[in-house]
Amino acid sequence: MAINAVTTTSLNDFTNSALVVPFVIAALSEQGGFDKYAREFQIPDGTGTATIPTETSWWGTPNDRGAGVDTEFDATQGVDLGNTSAASGSVTLSTGEYGVAMEITDNVIEDSVRGIDIFNWLNGRHLHAIRLARTDDFCALFAGLSNSVGSTGVDLTIAQLIAAQQGVRVRGAVSDTQVYVLDNEQVLNVETALVAGSTSMAIYALSADRLIGYAPTINNGMDEQRQVMTFRGCPVYSTGLTDTANAAADVVGAFFCVSTAVNDASGATTFGAGWRRLPRLETDRIAIGRSTMLVTTARWGCTEIQDGSGTAIITDAP
């Protein structure tokens, strides 16, 4: 028998259908920050571009079997030395502008759930988005490296990962810290190859422990750093912010030397970056619209400063 009960439907003017909890579940996202490995330069007032002098070798090139010094600097007693000319070049670091703007009506602020500060929440997300944009521009530099390993349309192999590091050494870099930043697909290729190699325990132990120095991280890249492993003593990071190449058939990762005191002094640091305007958060009251504009902007740029100390890794896309 039907019961004439008092329900939330009959008293819908007194009851809420749902309570909004004062907590925001963050959206899943890529993680930025790989630009921290670039050498930071100060951009002087009055310009958005800096010119960085580079040295030109007058003693030959790395791995030339001594061709630049085999007779050029031999001296003979009593004979004047010939004149040696020195030359230089330069690298240009240009900054670009990043920005996010949101117009927020007064009603949103006045009616938002108690315990949620809309402005502070959005400020943090603005900075996150700009950081991702900077990291994306940094990863775009990988494709500009002159030296590369990999084959278009073919998965990344362990041998190619080793070759990326060997090439930097052969080209003369003196470095104490280097990293791999790989596309997610490339990391999958490497981890799959490592698992396949484990079918023979004798070979796998020799390869993993003594030749390639493979060691997974404790959380397998699940933290914000996204480091998935150590390979030949170098951190390996995974990201989805890398560019594609060859009409999107491939993805582009890289092995490169990071900015440290040793690398900066030896010239091995691969990339440079500079700020012209640090992130600036501002509000602009729009009285006629009964709203407030929330704006975050920054000026920053990055560039390649030492081509030979990095290797592009170009392999099959997903």
Tab-separated table of C-alpha atoms in Angstrom:
chain	number	residue	atom	x	y	z
A	1	MET	CA	0.000	0.000	0.000
A	2	ALA	CA	1.308	3.442	-0.933
A	3	ILE	CA	2.417	5.557	2.005
A	4	ASN	CA	1.803	9.297	1.922
A	5	ALA	CA	5.316	10.095	3.201
A	6	VAL	CA	7.150	13.390	3.439
A	7	THR	CA	10.167	13.139	1.089
A	8	THR	CA	12.918	15.312	-0.355
A	9	THR	CA	10.731	15.627	-3.427
A	10	SER	CA	7.771	16.978	-1.501
A	11	LEU	CA	10.023	19.328	0.462
A	12	ASN	CA	12.448	20.181	-2.311
A	13	ASP	CA	12.390	23.844	-1.279
A	14	PHE	CA	13.852	22.891	2.100
A	15	THR	CA	16.405	20.280	1.063
A	16	ASN	CA	19.463	20.146	-1.162
A	17	SER	CA	19.780	17.370	-3.707
A	18	ALA	CA	23.552	17.252	-3.103
A	19	LEU	CA	26.183	18.876	-0.955
A	20	VAL	CA	29.172	20.375	-2.741
A	21	VAL	CA	32.220	19.281	-0.779
A	22	PRO	CA	34.858	22.039	-0.361
A	23	PHE	CA	37.529	20.031	-2.129
A	24	VAL	CA	38.634	20.046	-5.773
A	25	ILE	CA	39.772	16.819	-7.407
A	26	ALA	CA	42.667	17.822	-9.668
A	27	ALA	CA	42.549	16.860	-13.331
A	28	LEU	CA	45.186	14.402	-14.505
A	29	SER	CA	48.016	16.187	-16.250
A	30	GLU	CA	51.437	16.005	-17.788
A	31	GLN	CA	54.245	17.148	-15.513
A	32	GLY	CA	56.582	19.932	-16.589
A	33	GLY	CA	59.920	21.199	-15.401
A	34	PHE	CA	62.524	19.598	-17.662
A	35	ASP	CA	63.677	23.103	-18.589
A	36	LYS	CA	65.378	23.165	-15.174
A	37	TYR	CA	68.238	21.325	-16.890
A	38	ALA	CA	69.039	24.333	-19.085
A	39	ARG	CA	71.661	26.889	-18.138
A	40	GLU	CA	69.905	30.051	-17.001
A	41	PHE	CA	71.025	33.382	-18.445
A	42	GLN	CA	70.057	36.862	-17.313
A	43	ILE	CA	68.364	38.922	-20.034
A	44	PRO	CA	69.481	42.562	-19.680
A	45	ASP	CA	67.057	45.451	-19.431
A	46	GLY	CA	65.991	47.045	-22.689
A	47	THR	CA	65.835	43.864	-24.778
A	48	GLY	CA	64.083	40.536	-24.974
A	49	THR	CA	66.996	38.819	-26.699
A	50	ALA	CA	70.485	37.887	-25.508
A	51	THR	CA	73.513	37.018	-27.642
A	52	ILE	CA	75.803	34.387	-26.115
A	53	PRO	CA	79.362	34.172	-27.533
A	54	THR	CA	80.631	30.752	-28.576
A	55	GLU	CA	84.176	29.564	-29.099
A	56	THR	CA	85.328	28.188	-32.453
A	57	SER	CA	87.900	25.410	-32.262
A	58	TRP	CA	91.246	26.129	-33.946
A	59	TRP	CA	92.795	22.814	-32.883
A	60	GLY	CA	90.644	20.444	-34.938
A	61	THR	CA	87.487	18.588	-34.063
A	62	PRO	CA	86.787	15.696	-31.710
A	63	ASN	CA	87.302	12.234	-33.162
A	64	ASP	CA	89.337	13.526	-36.156
A	65	ARG	CA	92.217	11.122	-35.384
A	66	GLY	CA	94.436	14.072	-34.576
A	67	ALA	CA	94.062	15.703	-37.967
A	68	GLY	CA	93.914	19.186	-36.453
A	69	VAL	CA	97.097	18.852	-34.383
A	70	ASP	CA	99.225	16.178	-36.056
A	71	THR	CA	101.609	18.670	-37.710
A	72	GLU	CA	99.957	22.061	-37.152
A	73	PHE	CA	101.706	22.695	-33.832
A	74	ASP	CA	105.029	21.000	-34.471
A	75	ALA	CA	107.873	23.486	-33.887
A	76	THR	CA	111.426	23.619	-35.210
A	77	GLN	CA	114.252	25.174	-33.246
A	78	GLY	CA	115.287	28.527	-34.668
A	79	VAL	CA	112.225	28.837	-36.906
A	80	ASP	CA	109.471	31.347	-36.156
A	81	LEU	CA	106.064	29.932	-35.366
A	82	GLY	CA	103.289	30.575	-37.848
A	83	ASN	CA	100.352	32.750	-36.843
A	84	THR	CA	97.213	30.990	-35.582
A	85	SER	CA	93.914	32.809	-35.992
A	86	ALA	CA	91.120	32.582	-33.416
A	87	ALA	CA	87.452	33.039	-34.254
A	88	SER	CA	84.115	33.033	-32.473
A	89	GLY	CA	80.427	32.647	-33.106
A	90	SER	CA	77.279	33.260	-31.108
A	91	VAL	CA	73.970	31.792	-30.031
A	92	THR	CA	70.810	33.876	-29.764
A	93	LEU	CA	68.396	33.435	-26.869
A	94	SER	CA	65.018	35.040	-27.568
A	95	THR	CA	62.170	35.260	-25.080
A	96	GLY	CA	58.494	34.806	-25.820
A	97	GLU	CA	55.412	35.722	-23.809
A	98	TYR	CA	53.068	33.307	-22.070
A	99	GLY	CA	49.711	34.232	-20.625
A	100	VAL	CA	46.377	33.058	-19.257
A	101	ALA	CA	43.344	35.303	-18.703
A	102	MET	CA	39.981	34.433	-17.105
A	103	GLU	CA	37.058	36.774	-16.496
A	104	ILE	CA	35.274	35.692	-13.316
A	105	THR	CA	31.852	37.138	-12.534
A	106	ASP	CA	31.012	38.462	-9.104
A	107	ASN	CA	28.278	35.841	-8.770
A	108	VAL	CA	30.868	33.064	-8.927
A	109	ILE	CA	32.838	34.623	-6.090
A	110	GLU	CA	29.755	35.463	-4.027
A	111	ASP	CA	28.060	32.077	-4.458
A	112	SER	CA	31.056	29.729	-4.386
A	113	VAL	CA	31.212	27.020	-1.762
A	114	ARG	CA	32.570	28.124	1.577
A	115	GLY	CA	36.091	26.736	1.993
A	116	ILE	CA	37.079	27.006	-1.689
A	117	ASP	CA	39.065	30.101	-2.625
A	118	ILE	CA	38.378	30.389	-6.347
A	119	PHE	CA	41.143	32.914	-7.004
A	120	ASN	CA	43.894	30.978	-5.234
A	121	TRP	CA	42.835	27.749	-6.924
A	122	LEU	CA	42.886	29.321	-10.389
A	123	ASN	CA	46.160	31.151	-9.712
A	124	GLY	CA	47.845	27.832	-9.070
A	125	ARG	CA	46.401	26.288	-12.217
A	126	HIS	CA	47.528	29.278	-14.307
A	127	LEU	CA	51.098	28.733	-13.148
A	128	HIS	CA	50.809	25.015	-13.850
A	129	ALA	CA	49.593	25.647	-17.410
A	130	ILE	CA	52.374	28.143	-18.144
A	131	ARG	CA	54.954	25.718	-16.751
A	132	LEU	CA	53.663	23.042	-19.105
A	133	ALA	CA	53.832	25.469	-22.037
A	134	ARG	CA	57.463	26.296	-21.207
A	135	THR	CA	58.349	22.629	-20.900
A	136	ASP	CA	56.698	21.897	-24.245
A	137	ASP	CA	58.816	24.602	-25.903
A	138	PHE	CA	61.914	23.176	-24.239
A	139	CYS	CA	61.190	19.650	-25.500
A	140	ALA	CA	60.681	21.082	-28.990
A	141	LEU	CA	64.427	21.865	-29.031
A	142	PHE	CA	65.244	18.141	-29.180
A	143	ALA	CA	64.350	17.889	-32.865
A	144	GLY	CA	66.847	20.677	-33.657
A	145	LEU	CA	69.876	18.670	-32.489
A	146	SER	CA	72.072	17.833	-35.476
A	147	ASN	CA	73.016	14.376	-34.242
A	148	SER	CA	70.389	11.690	-33.849
A	149	VAL	CA	69.841	7.980	-33.365
A	150	GLY	CA	66.875	5.833	-34.306
A	151	SER	CA	65.043	4.845	-37.462
A	152	THR	CA	61.753	6.269	-38.634
A	153	GLY	CA	58.847	3.934	-38.012
A	154	VAL	CA	60.980	1.598	-35.857
A	155	ASP	CA	60.725	1.180	-32.079
A	156	LEU	CA	63.558	2.484	-29.876
A	157	THR	CA	66.147	-0.167	-29.014
A	158	ILE	CA	68.572	-0.510	-26.129
A	159	ALA	CA	71.466	-0.292	-28.585
A	160	GLN	CA	70.208	3.095	-29.810
A	161	LEU	CA	69.851	4.329	-26.247
A	162	ILE	CA	73.518	3.438	-25.665
A	163	ALA	CA	74.555	5.032	-28.971
A	164	ALA	CA	72.924	8.325	-27.980
A	165	GLN	CA	75.282	8.596	-25.004
A	166	GLN	CA	78.331	7.295	-26.863
A	167	GLY	CA	77.907	9.917	-29.556
A	168	VAL	CA	78.052	12.764	-27.031
A	169	ARG	CA	81.296	11.388	-25.594
A	170	VAL	CA	82.864	10.887	-29.037
A	171	ARG	CA	81.975	14.461	-29.981
A	172	GLY	CA	84.160	15.715	-27.124
A	173	ALA	CA	81.752	16.623	-24.311
A	174	VAL	CA	83.198	16.670	-20.789
A	175	SER	CA	80.214	16.216	-18.523
A	176	ASP	CA	79.428	15.074	-14.999
A	177	THR	CA	75.631	14.933	-15.385
A	178	GLN	CA	73.485	13.838	-18.308
A	179	VAL	CA	69.858	12.788	-18.703
A	180	TYR	CA	67.504	11.044	-21.084
A	181	VAL	CA	64.123	12.695	-21.650
A	182	LEU	CA	62.032	10.268	-23.682
A	183	ASP	CA	58.536	10.164	-25.075
A	184	ASN	CA	56.174	7.809	-23.228
A	185	GLU	CA	56.182	5.491	-26.242
A	186	GLN	CA	59.974	5.323	-26.248
A	187	VAL	CA	60.033	4.394	-22.571
A	188	LEU	CA	57.521	1.634	-23.312
A	189	ASN	CA	59.824	0.373	-26.095
A	190	VAL	CA	62.829	0.231	-23.771
A	191	GLU	CA	60.983	-1.419	-20.897
A	192	THR	CA	59.516	-3.983	-23.295
A	193	ALA	CA	62.989	-4.731	-24.660
A	194	LEU	CA	64.358	-5.148	-21.144
A	195	VAL	CA	61.588	-7.564	-20.209
A	196	ALA	CA	62.197	-9.554	-23.393
A	197	GLY	CA	65.884	-9.783	-22.511
A	198	SER	CA	65.085	-11.285	-19.138
A	199	THR	CA	64.031	-14.599	-20.682
A	200	SER	CA	67.655	-15.683	-20.441
A	201	MET	CA	68.750	-14.971	-16.877
A	202	ALA	CA	72.464	-15.352	-17.593
A	203	ILE	CA	72.423	-12.865	-20.459
A	204	TYR	CA	70.021	-10.498	-18.734
A	205	ALA	CA	72.087	-10.337	-15.524
A	206	LEU	CA	75.250	-9.557	-17.439
A	207	SER	CA	73.518	-6.982	-19.621
A	208	ALA	CA	71.497	-5.236	-16.928
A	209	ASP	CA	74.019	-5.234	-14.107
A	210	ARG	CA	77.312	-4.716	-15.907
A	211	LEU	CA	76.770	-3.323	-19.397
A	212	ILE	CA	73.765	-1.015	-19.365
A	213	GLY	CA	73.427	-0.404	-15.626
A	214	TYR	CA	69.629	-0.568	-15.751
A	215	ALA	CA	67.785	0.059	-12.494
A	216	PRO	CA	64.076	0.944	-12.195
A	217	THR	CA	63.081	3.652	-9.750
A	218	ILE	CA	61.141	2.729	-6.627
A	219	ASN	CA	57.850	4.071	-7.968
A	220	ASN	CA	58.544	3.509	-11.705
A	221	GLY	CA	58.026	7.152	-12.608
A	222	MET	CA	54.686	7.629	-10.883
A	223	ASP	CA	55.784	10.780	-9.012
A	224	GLU	CA	55.974	14.322	-10.370
A	225	GLN	CA	59.584	13.866	-11.478
A	226	ARG	CA	58.584	11.116	-13.926
A	227	GLN	CA	61.937	9.337	-13.626
A	228	VAL	CA	61.300	5.756	-14.694
A	229	MET	CA	64.794	4.280	-14.462
A	230	THR	CA	68.536	4.802	-14.395
A	231	PHE	CA	70.365	3.701	-17.541
A	232	ARG	CA	74.169	3.635	-17.696
A	233	GLY	CA	74.196	5.878	-14.641
A	234	CYS	CA	71.893	8.498	-16.186
A	235	PRO	CA	68.320	9.320	-15.110
A	236	VAL	CA	65.661	8.463	-17.681
A	237	TYR	CA	62.490	10.588	-17.659
A	238	SER	CA	59.194	9.937	-19.401
A	239	THR	CA	56.885	12.620	-20.794
A	240	GLY	CA	54.042	13.197	-23.212
A	241	LEU	CA	55.218	16.714	-24.120
A	242	THR	CA	57.747	15.721	-26.781
A	243	ASP	CA	57.232	16.666	-30.433
A	244	THR	CA	56.560	14.405	-33.385
A	245	ALA	CA	58.665	14.165	-36.545
A	246	ASN	CA	58.424	12.795	-40.080
A	247	ALA	CA	54.753	13.695	-40.551
A	248	ALA	CA	53.893	12.436	-37.047
A	249	ALA	CA	55.277	8.973	-37.818
A	250	ASP	CA	57.890	9.373	-35.076
A	251	VAL	CA	58.416	10.961	-31.673
A	252	VAL	CA	61.518	12.854	-30.546
A	253	GLY	CA	63.287	12.323	-27.232
A	254	ALA	CA	66.872	13.261	-26.395
A	255	PHE	CA	70.001	12.513	-24.424
A	256	PHE	CA	71.771	15.706	-23.320
A	257	CYS	CA	74.146	17.269	-20.806
A	258	VAL	CA	72.461	19.342	-18.107
A	259	SER	CA	73.601	22.605	-16.556
A	260	THR	CA	76.065	22.011	-13.718
A	261	ALA	CA	79.233	23.834	-12.632
A	262	VAL	CA	81.360	21.252	-14.443
A	263	ASN	CA	79.275	21.213	-17.612
A	264	ASP	CA	79.005	24.995	-17.791
A	265	ALA	CA	82.787	25.332	-17.437
A	266	SER	CA	83.564	22.672	-20.059
A	267	GLY	CA	80.954	23.967	-22.505
A	268	ALA	CA	78.998	20.709	-22.404
A	269	THR	CA	75.657	22.142	-21.265
A	270	THR	CA	73.300	21.522	-24.179
A	271	PHE	CA	70.487	24.018	-23.626
A	272	GLY	CA	70.092	27.529	-22.256
A	273	ALA	CA	67.098	29.494	-20.995
A	274	GLY	CA	66.356	32.938	-19.645
A	275	TRP	CA	63.638	34.954	-17.944
A	276	ARG	CA	62.639	38.454	-18.979
A	277	ARG	CA	59.555	38.550	-16.771
A	278	LEU	CA	58.934	36.117	-13.955
A	279	PRO	CA	55.323	34.868	-13.684
A	280	ARG	CA	53.138	37.810	-12.689
A	281	LEU	CA	49.625	37.382	-11.296
A	282	GLU	CA	47.281	40.365	-11.578
A	283	THR	CA	43.608	41.208	-11.285
A	284	ASP	CA	41.718	43.798	-13.307
A	285	ARG	CA	38.320	44.952	-12.047
A	286	ILE	CA	35.675	45.255	-14.799
A	287	ALA	CA	32.907	47.236	-13.141
A	288	ILE	CA	30.571	47.326	-16.146
A	289	GLY	CA	30.660	43.547	-16.344
A	290	ARG	CA	30.462	42.979	-12.591
A	291	SER	CA	33.464	40.749	-12.918
A	292	THR	CA	37.192	40.534	-12.282
A	293	MET	CA	39.824	39.563	-14.828
A	294	LEU	CA	42.457	37.194	-13.448
A	295	VAL	CA	45.621	37.365	-15.554
A	296	THR	CA	48.937	35.513	-15.330
A	297	THR	CA	51.797	36.326	-17.719
A	298	ALA	CA	55.507	35.616	-18.093
A	299	ARG	CA	58.338	36.133	-20.590
A	300	TRP	CA	60.819	33.306	-21.011
A	301	GLY	CA	62.822	31.659	-23.734
A	302	CYS	CA	65.076	28.685	-24.375
A	303	THR	CA	67.601	27.702	-27.012
A	304	GLU	CA	70.261	25.169	-27.912
A	305	ILE	CA	73.721	26.401	-26.904
A	306	GLN	CA	75.957	23.367	-27.556
A	307	ASP	CA	74.784	21.169	-30.409
A	308	GLY	CA	77.353	18.396	-30.088
A	309	SER	CA	76.561	17.597	-26.451
A	310	GLY	CA	73.065	16.340	-27.198
A	311	THR	CA	71.591	13.539	-29.278
A	312	ALA	CA	68.060	13.499	-30.644
A	313	ILE	CA	66.339	10.127	-30.314
A	314	ILE	CA	63.817	9.782	-33.159
A	315	THR	CA	61.793	6.572	-33.228
A	316	ASP	CA	58.359	5.179	-34.007
A	317	ALA	CA	55.307	7.007	-32.630
A	318	PRO	CA	52.425	5.092	-30.969
